[in-house]
Amino acid sequence: MERRKVILDVDTGSDDSIAIITALLCPEAFEVLGITTVNGNRCVDYTTENTLRIVELMGMEDKVPVFRGCASTYVSIMLGRRPGYPRRDGSGPANNAAVHGDFIDQCPPSHHKEQRQNAVSWLVETLLAAEDDSITLIPIGPLTNIAHAVAIEPRIVPKVHEIMFMGGGWKIGNKSAVGEMNVWLDPEAAQVVLNAGFRKFTFVPLDATHEAYFNAADAARIRAIGTPVAEVVASLIEQRITGYSTWQKVAEENATPVHDPLCVVALLDPSVLKEVEHAHCEIDCGGGAAYGQTIFDIRNGRMDALAPNCYVALGADRKKYVDAIVNILARSNEQH
Ligand code: RIB
Ligand code: CA
């Protein structure tokens, strides 16, 4: 497997934490150039602190720089004030609190700092300096940072090999009937990135992540690995199981989707994603009931569907996913 240069764009978060851990445990597959943070699950102050904690857990603070990103939506501060948008006072999406908490309490407060440079300017600088087609972006929070980077410097677009994005939903929403959190929090940013002309943009939406859920037995399997890293992941999954029991139905009782690491595993083994469609997607930015919906033009076999601008995975292989995460975490024996 060719080693990819990757940038994770995160709103850490319980599942972002597991995605970062997964990527950092696969150095033969991923050279993580840096991690950029964004407002999302919580305000960017918190998501940055959480990211620093996870990087320290992995002992990578000297190798993987963290850059603080956008604190508000791409288009409108007013839109960013609507109920449920994460704020600097720490308040955020109420239904998300139990799933993520404010901070990753499984890890101690960080003792190192993020870089002085802002995430957006670092993205522009790093991508501009890169060879064409050489960097993979893994955004697992709202697309605010990447939308700004593209707006400031569209010449970054050909530098990107592909974008593997956790977000969107075909038949499932989690912030509204049709809105998925990462898109709903900043739909205009998602629309900008989707239509910026990137070589390949893949949605890993809720339809895929809800098929690839983890249950209590899976968490126990992870705990049995017996390393501090595996213990953190097992505890995060259990926290999510408790959170989901009061938030959203999962296919099995005592189970939780673990959304974000599915993007990382999909880059290692694309067959973990199922029913991948090449489709046109529009994002509803209208402010009505469908606000933030990812409208994939795959209904009714229409011959006049618009030209595809993305791939979307409508399912996932739960067994492959869980086994992959367990096997990767077993490597924490070697390093941590
Ligand atoms: O809708 C799920 C997504 O929203 C995940 O990325 C989660 O971490 C939150 O950002
Ligand atoms: Ca996330």
Tab-separated table of C-alpha atoms and ligand atoms in Angstrom:
chain	number	residue	atom	x	y	z
A	1	MET	CA	0.000	0.000	0.000
A	2	GLU	CA	1.265	3.439	-0.929
A	3	ARG	CA	1.799	5.719	2.049
A	4	ARG	CA	-0.559	8.685	1.897
A	5	LYS	CA	0.141	12.178	3.139
A	6	VAL	CA	-2.987	13.108	5.062
A	7	ILE	CA	-4.476	16.053	6.944
A	8	LEU	CA	-7.239	15.410	9.458
A	9	ASP	CA	-9.719	18.260	9.939
A	10	VAL	CA	-11.537	17.573	13.199
A	11	ASP	CA	-14.044	18.762	15.809
A	12	THR	CA	-12.830	16.396	18.527
A	13	GLY	CA	-15.261	14.813	19.952
A	14	SER	CA	-15.408	11.181	21.034
A	15	ASP	CA	-15.445	9.674	17.549
A	16	ASP	CA	-12.902	12.164	16.172
A	17	SER	CA	-10.609	10.997	18.990
A	18	ILE	CA	-10.855	7.409	17.797
A	19	ALA	CA	-10.269	8.503	14.192
A	20	ILE	CA	-7.085	10.359	15.161
A	21	ILE	CA	-5.859	7.390	17.203
A	22	THR	CA	-6.589	5.014	14.315
A	23	ALA	CA	-4.704	7.133	11.794
A	24	LEU	CA	-1.708	7.623	14.089
A	25	LEU	CA	-1.471	3.883	14.694
A	26	CYS	CA	-1.026	3.244	10.958
A	27	PRO	CA	2.236	5.049	10.102
A	28	GLU	CA	2.911	2.678	7.202
A	29	ALA	CA	-0.307	3.903	5.543
A	30	PHE	CA	-0.566	7.512	6.724
A	31	GLU	CA	1.908	10.319	7.113
A	32	VAL	CA	-0.188	12.714	9.187
A	33	LEU	CA	1.103	16.156	8.167
A	34	GLY	CA	-1.008	17.955	10.726
A	35	ILE	CA	-4.408	18.171	12.343
A	36	THR	CA	-6.686	21.189	11.947
A	37	THR	CA	-9.546	21.892	14.332
A	38	VAL	CA	-12.928	23.519	13.839
A	39	ASN	CA	-16.079	24.533	15.670
A	40	GLY	CA	-18.403	21.539	15.675
A	41	ASN	CA	-19.227	19.125	18.431
A	42	ARG	CA	-18.134	21.902	20.760
A	43	CYS	CA	-16.539	25.346	20.301
A	44	VAL	CA	-13.135	25.336	18.661
A	45	ASP	CA	-11.373	26.107	21.971
A	46	TYR	CA	-12.619	22.786	23.304
A	47	THR	CA	-12.135	20.778	20.120
A	48	THR	CA	-8.553	22.069	19.954
A	49	GLU	CA	-7.836	21.141	23.570
A	50	ASN	CA	-9.347	17.705	23.001
A	51	THR	CA	-7.211	17.196	19.913
A	52	LEU	CA	-4.063	18.128	21.841
A	53	ARG	CA	-5.009	15.603	24.528
A	54	ILE	CA	-5.334	12.793	22.014
A	55	VAL	CA	-2.077	13.676	20.273
A	56	GLU	CA	-0.380	13.542	23.684
A	57	LEU	CA	-2.017	10.224	24.518
A	58	MET	CA	-0.347	8.909	21.376
A	59	GLY	CA	2.997	10.470	22.324
A	60	MET	CA	3.019	12.398	19.029
A	61	GLU	CA	3.147	15.989	20.255
A	62	ASP	CA	6.581	16.575	18.696
A	63	LYS	CA	5.606	15.001	15.383
A	64	VAL	CA	2.013	15.995	14.619
A	65	PRO	CA	1.242	19.734	14.770
A	66	VAL	CA	-2.257	20.890	15.676
A	67	PHE	CA	-3.682	24.088	14.140
A	68	ARG	CA	-6.698	25.905	15.564
A	69	GLY	CA	-9.295	26.659	12.905
A	70	CYS	CA	-12.532	28.552	12.445
A	71	ALA	CA	-14.677	29.582	15.382
A	72	SER	CA	-17.757	30.434	13.351
A	73	THR	CA	-19.628	29.447	10.216
A	74	TYR	CA	-18.399	30.177	6.699
A	75	VAL	CA	-21.113	32.584	5.630
A	76	SER	CA	-22.971	34.176	8.436
A	77	ILE	CA	-22.425	34.941	12.055
A	78	MET	CA	-26.208	35.174	12.339
A	79	LEU	CA	-26.622	31.599	11.147
A	80	GLY	CA	-23.981	30.591	13.652
A	81	ARG	CA	-26.199	32.000	16.390
A	82	ARG	CA	-29.065	29.629	15.831
A	83	PRO	CA	-29.915	27.221	18.666
A	84	GLY	CA	-27.600	24.252	18.831
A	85	TYR	CA	-24.543	25.980	17.388
A	86	PRO	CA	-21.426	25.553	19.574
A	87	ARG	CA	-20.389	28.719	21.386
A	88	ARG	CA	-17.282	29.939	23.172
A	89	ASP	CA	-19.022	29.792	26.539
A	90	GLY	CA	-18.855	26.052	26.046
A	91	SER	CA	-22.520	25.521	25.259
A	92	GLY	CA	-23.304	23.475	22.230
A	93	PRO	CA	-25.630	20.947	20.716
A	94	ALA	CA	-27.543	19.606	23.721
A	95	ASN	CA	-28.278	16.219	22.218
A	96	ASN	CA	-24.580	15.821	21.580
A	97	ALA	CA	-23.366	16.517	25.103
A	98	ALA	CA	-23.822	13.001	26.402
A	99	VAL	CA	-22.092	11.499	23.377
A	100	HIS	CA	-19.022	13.735	23.444
A	101	GLY	CA	-18.904	15.650	26.732
A	102	ASP	CA	-17.180	19.024	26.680
A	103	PHE	CA	-13.729	17.542	27.092
A	104	ILE	CA	-12.214	14.137	26.542
A	105	ASP	CA	-12.137	13.342	30.253
A	106	GLN	CA	-10.497	10.009	29.574
A	107	CYS	CA	-7.237	11.966	29.068
A	108	PRO	CA	-5.560	14.554	31.308
A	109	PRO	CA	-5.477	18.236	30.256
A	110	SER	CA	-2.907	18.853	27.557
A	111	HIS	CA	0.488	20.267	28.407
A	112	HIS	CA	1.539	21.298	24.914
A	113	LYS	CA	-0.015	23.993	22.739
A	114	GLU	CA	-1.384	24.276	19.257
A	115	GLN	CA	0.722	26.056	16.624
A	116	ARG	CA	0.584	29.836	16.364
A	117	GLN	CA	-0.489	29.714	12.733
A	118	ASN	CA	-4.208	29.453	12.040
A	119	ALA	CA	-5.535	26.266	10.435
A	120	VAL	CA	-6.788	27.979	7.286
A	121	SER	CA	-3.522	29.722	6.467
A	122	TRP	CA	-1.598	26.522	7.252
A	123	LEU	CA	-3.848	24.547	4.905
A	124	VAL	CA	-3.286	27.103	2.143
A	125	GLU	CA	0.477	27.223	2.690
A	126	THR	CA	0.898	23.451	2.959
A	127	LEU	CA	-1.260	22.585	-0.015
A	128	LEU	CA	0.213	25.291	-2.230
A	129	ALA	CA	3.705	23.970	-1.519
A	130	ALA	CA	2.692	20.362	-2.235
A	131	GLU	CA	2.904	18.449	-5.502
A	132	ASP	CA	-0.293	18.058	-7.480
A	133	ASP	CA	-2.497	15.150	-6.429
A	134	SER	CA	-0.418	14.417	-3.343
A	135	ILE	CA	-2.451	15.104	-0.192
A	136	THR	CA	-5.585	13.396	1.103
A	137	LEU	CA	-7.939	15.425	3.278
A	138	ILE	CA	-9.979	13.655	5.955
A	139	PRO	CA	-12.528	16.182	7.238
A	140	ILE	CA	-14.612	14.754	10.072
A	141	GLY	CA	-16.221	17.971	11.295
A	142	PRO	CA	-17.929	20.917	9.545
A	143	LEU	CA	-16.139	21.954	6.325
A	144	THR	CA	-15.585	25.581	7.405
A	145	ASN	CA	-11.769	25.548	7.339
A	146	ILE	CA	-11.537	23.907	3.932
A	147	ALA	CA	-14.168	26.225	2.419
A	148	HIS	CA	-12.180	29.250	3.604
A	149	ALA	CA	-8.938	27.770	2.290
A	150	VAL	CA	-10.497	27.209	-1.149
A	151	ALA	CA	-11.989	30.698	-1.182
A	152	ILE	CA	-8.652	32.292	-0.310
A	153	GLU	CA	-6.606	30.154	-2.682
A	154	PRO	CA	-8.360	27.983	-5.305
A	155	ARG	CA	-4.946	26.823	-6.583
A	156	ILE	CA	-4.903	24.377	-3.674
A	157	VAL	CA	-7.602	22.257	-5.335
A	158	PRO	CA	-5.360	20.222	-7.716
A	159	LYS	CA	-2.951	19.489	-4.867
A	160	VAL	CA	-5.540	17.308	-3.196
A	161	HIS	CA	-5.673	13.640	-4.123
A	162	GLU	CA	-9.076	13.052	-2.572
A	163	ILE	CA	-11.391	14.104	0.219
A	164	MET	CA	-12.921	11.447	2.464
A	165	PHE	CA	-15.597	13.306	4.439
A	166	MET	CA	-17.717	12.035	7.306
A	167	GLY	CA	-20.967	13.833	6.830
A	168	GLY	CA	-24.353	13.956	5.203
A	169	GLY	CA	-27.204	11.522	5.181
A	170	TRP	CA	-29.387	9.865	2.589
A	171	LYS	CA	-32.132	8.337	4.710
A	172	ILE	CA	-30.850	9.339	8.144
A	173	GLY	CA	-30.441	12.730	9.853
A	174	ASN	CA	-29.214	13.502	13.357
A	175	LYS	CA	-29.647	17.267	13.793
A	176	SER	CA	-33.007	17.392	12.051
A	177	ALA	CA	-35.165	14.974	10.084
A	178	VAL	CA	-32.807	15.337	7.133
A	179	GLY	CA	-29.756	17.224	8.433
A	180	GLU	CA	-26.522	15.560	9.524
A	181	MET	CA	-24.496	17.488	12.091
A	182	ASN	CA	-21.260	18.190	10.143
A	183	VAL	CA	-23.222	19.524	7.177
A	184	TRP	CA	-26.052	21.141	9.160
A	185	LEU	CA	-23.574	23.185	11.228
A	186	ASP	CA	-22.175	24.809	8.084
A	187	PRO	CA	-24.078	23.893	4.911
A	188	GLU	CA	-22.667	26.737	2.829
A	189	ALA	CA	-19.148	25.560	3.576
A	190	ALA	CA	-20.067	22.047	2.486
A	191	GLN	CA	-21.604	23.349	-0.732
A	192	VAL	CA	-18.469	25.400	-1.494
A	193	VAL	CA	-16.109	22.473	-0.939
A	194	LEU	CA	-18.282	20.013	-2.827
A	195	ASN	CA	-18.335	22.242	-5.900
A	196	ALA	CA	-14.750	23.486	-5.782
A	197	GLY	CA	-13.588	20.909	-8.354
A	198	PHE	CA	-11.687	18.480	-6.130
A	199	ARG	CA	-10.603	15.324	-7.950
A	200	LYS	CA	-12.605	12.994	-5.732
A	201	PHE	CA	-15.003	13.763	-2.893
A	202	THR	CA	-16.537	10.877	-0.950
A	203	PHE	CA	-19.333	11.223	1.557
A	204	VAL	CA	-19.288	8.718	4.401
A	205	PRO	CA	-22.783	9.570	5.614
A	206	LEU	CA	-24.933	8.442	8.520
A	207	ASP	CA	-26.383	5.656	6.365
A	208	ALA	CA	-22.939	4.013	6.336
A	209	THR	CA	-21.916	4.816	9.906
A	210	HIS	CA	-25.195	3.581	11.383
A	211	GLU	CA	-24.613	0.202	9.725
A	212	ALA	CA	-21.099	0.082	11.150
A	213	TYR	CA	-22.071	0.390	14.787
A	214	PHE	CA	-20.173	-0.834	17.858
A	215	ASN	CA	-21.904	-2.627	20.740
A	216	ALA	CA	-20.922	-3.252	24.356
A	217	ALA	CA	-19.240	-6.536	23.443
A	218	ASP	CA	-17.076	-4.717	20.896
A	219	ALA	CA	-16.049	-2.217	23.560
A	220	ALA	CA	-15.143	-5.122	25.860
A	221	ARG	CA	-13.030	-6.657	23.080
A	222	ILE	CA	-11.151	-3.384	22.779
A	223	ARG	CA	-10.663	-3.073	26.534
A	224	ALA	CA	-9.211	-6.597	26.598
A	225	ILE	CA	-6.291	-5.372	24.463
A	226	GLY	CA	-5.103	-3.983	27.754
A	227	THR	CA	-3.229	-0.831	26.738
A	228	PRO	CA	-3.957	2.736	27.938
A	229	VAL	CA	-4.918	3.722	24.389
A	230	ALA	CA	-7.354	0.812	24.059
A	231	GLU	CA	-8.816	1.666	27.467
A	232	VAL	CA	-9.496	5.249	26.333
A	233	VAL	CA	-11.193	4.010	23.161
A	234	ALA	CA	-13.301	1.413	25.027
A	235	SER	CA	-14.412	4.076	27.492
A	236	LEU	CA	-15.272	6.534	24.683
A	237	ILE	CA	-17.384	3.889	22.962
A	238	GLU	CA	-19.204	3.110	26.214
A	239	GLN	CA	-19.841	6.824	26.736
A	240	ARG	CA	-21.316	6.967	23.237
A	241	ILE	CA	-23.513	3.918	23.881
A	242	THR	CA	-24.963	5.635	26.954
A	243	GLY	CA	-25.401	8.900	25.017
A	244	TYR	CA	-27.120	7.259	22.065
A	245	SER	CA	-29.555	5.414	24.356
A	246	THR	CA	-31.182	8.803	25.071
A	247	TRP	CA	-30.633	10.409	21.673
A	248	GLN	CA	-31.037	8.315	18.557
A	249	LYS	CA	-32.045	4.764	17.760
A	250	VAL	CA	-29.292	2.422	16.628
A	251	ALA	CA	-29.898	-0.902	14.825
A	252	GLU	CA	-29.118	-2.817	18.026
A	253	GLU	CA	-29.725	-1.916	21.664
A	254	ASN	CA	-26.652	-0.922	23.663
A	255	ALA	CA	-24.821	0.157	20.541
A	256	THR	CA	-23.469	3.311	18.939
A	257	PRO	CA	-22.314	4.465	15.553
A	258	VAL	CA	-18.641	5.508	15.674
A	259	HIS	CA	-18.788	7.794	12.670
A	260	ASP	CA	-15.426	9.404	12.060
A	261	PRO	CA	-12.932	6.505	12.064
A	262	LEU	CA	-14.906	4.907	9.228
A	263	CYS	CA	-13.247	7.467	6.923
A	264	VAL	CA	-9.815	6.352	8.090
A	265	VAL	CA	-10.620	2.650	7.729
A	266	ALA	CA	-12.150	3.290	4.278
A	267	LEU	CA	-8.828	4.689	3.094
A	268	LEU	CA	-7.092	1.539	4.348
A	269	ASP	CA	-9.703	-0.844	2.946
A	270	PRO	CA	-12.261	0.694	0.559
A	271	SER	CA	-14.347	-2.499	0.699
A	272	VAL	CA	-15.530	-1.503	4.192
A	273	LEU	CA	-17.881	0.909	2.391
A	274	LYS	CA	-20.857	-0.641	0.617
A	275	GLU	CA	-23.292	0.530	-2.054
A	276	VAL	CA	-21.038	3.355	-3.186
A	277	GLU	CA	-22.864	5.559	-5.700
A	278	HIS	CA	-21.323	8.124	-8.041
A	279	ALA	CA	-23.868	10.896	-7.800
A	280	HIS	CA	-24.699	14.550	-7.916
A	281	CYS	CA	-25.254	16.182	-4.540
A	282	GLU	CA	-26.694	19.566	-3.671
A	283	ILE	CA	-26.793	20.863	-0.143
A	284	ASP	CA	-29.861	22.715	0.998
A	285	CYS	CA	-28.808	26.131	2.316
A	286	GLY	CA	-32.304	27.623	2.241
A	287	GLY	CA	-32.935	27.875	5.967
A	288	GLY	CA	-36.168	25.848	5.882
A	289	ALA	CA	-37.085	22.382	7.045
A	290	ALA	CA	-34.541	20.787	4.733
A	291	TYR	CA	-31.692	23.041	5.880
A	292	GLY	CA	-28.411	21.135	5.666
A	293	GLN	CA	-29.860	18.191	3.753
A	294	THR	CA	-27.478	16.441	1.361
A	295	ILE	CA	-29.702	15.835	-1.639
A	296	PHE	CA	-28.165	12.964	-3.602
A	297	ASP	CA	-29.654	12.695	-7.070
A	298	ILE	CA	-30.070	8.934	-6.996
A	299	ARG	CA	-33.825	8.627	-6.814
A	300	ASN	CA	-35.991	6.989	-9.419
A	301	GLY	CA	-33.243	6.032	-11.895
A	302	ARG	CA	-33.647	9.391	-13.635
A	303	MET	CA	-31.710	9.669	-16.901
A	304	ASP	CA	-31.527	13.464	-16.575
A	305	ALA	CA	-29.788	13.437	-13.188
A	306	LEU	CA	-27.100	16.096	-12.962
A	307	ALA	CA	-23.473	15.091	-13.554
A	308	PRO	CA	-21.898	13.400	-10.508
A	309	ASN	CA	-19.819	15.596	-8.207
A	310	CYS	CA	-19.204	13.048	-5.457
A	311	TYR	CA	-19.285	9.460	-4.285
A	312	VAL	CA	-21.582	8.459	-1.457
A	313	ALA	CA	-21.488	5.233	0.535
A	314	LEU	CA	-24.979	4.107	1.425
A	315	GLY	CA	-23.812	1.230	3.609
A	316	ALA	CA	-20.857	-0.294	5.402
A	317	ASP	CA	-19.570	-3.695	6.490
A	318	ARG	CA	-19.871	-3.711	10.275
A	319	LYS	CA	-17.736	-6.818	10.842
A	320	LYS	CA	-14.890	-5.546	8.670
A	321	TYR	CA	-15.032	-2.175	10.412
A	322	VAL	CA	-15.026	-3.463	13.970
A	323	ASP	CA	-12.308	-6.030	13.212
A	324	ALA	CA	-10.172	-3.361	11.563
A	325	ILE	CA	-10.426	-1.036	14.562
A	326	VAL	CA	-9.658	-3.858	17.014
A	327	ASN	CA	-6.651	-4.997	14.974
A	328	ILE	CA	-5.307	-1.469	14.657
A	329	LEU	CA	-5.724	-0.794	18.372
A	330	ALA	CA	-3.838	-4.006	19.138
A	331	ARG	CA	-0.825	-2.170	17.727
A	332	SER	CA	-0.927	0.207	20.677
A	333	ASN	CA	0.805	-2.684	22.465
A	334	GLU	CA	3.888	-2.003	20.417
A	335	GLN	CA	4.118	1.722	21.064
A	336	HIS	CA	2.082	2.789	24.067
B	1	RIB	O1	-22.922	13.460	12.549
B	1	RIB	C1	-21.785	12.865	13.079
B	1	RIB	C2	-20.616	13.788	13.020
B	1	RIB	O2	-20.880	14.961	13.777
B	1	RIB	C3	-19.330	13.231	13.605
B	1	RIB	O3	-18.249	13.733	12.864
B	1	RIB	C4	-19.334	13.785	14.981
B	1	RIB	O4	-18.037	13.814	15.534
B	1	RIB	C5	-19.879	15.155	14.776
B	1	RIB	O5	-18.881	16.010	14.276
B	2	CA	CA	-16.469	14.829	14.105
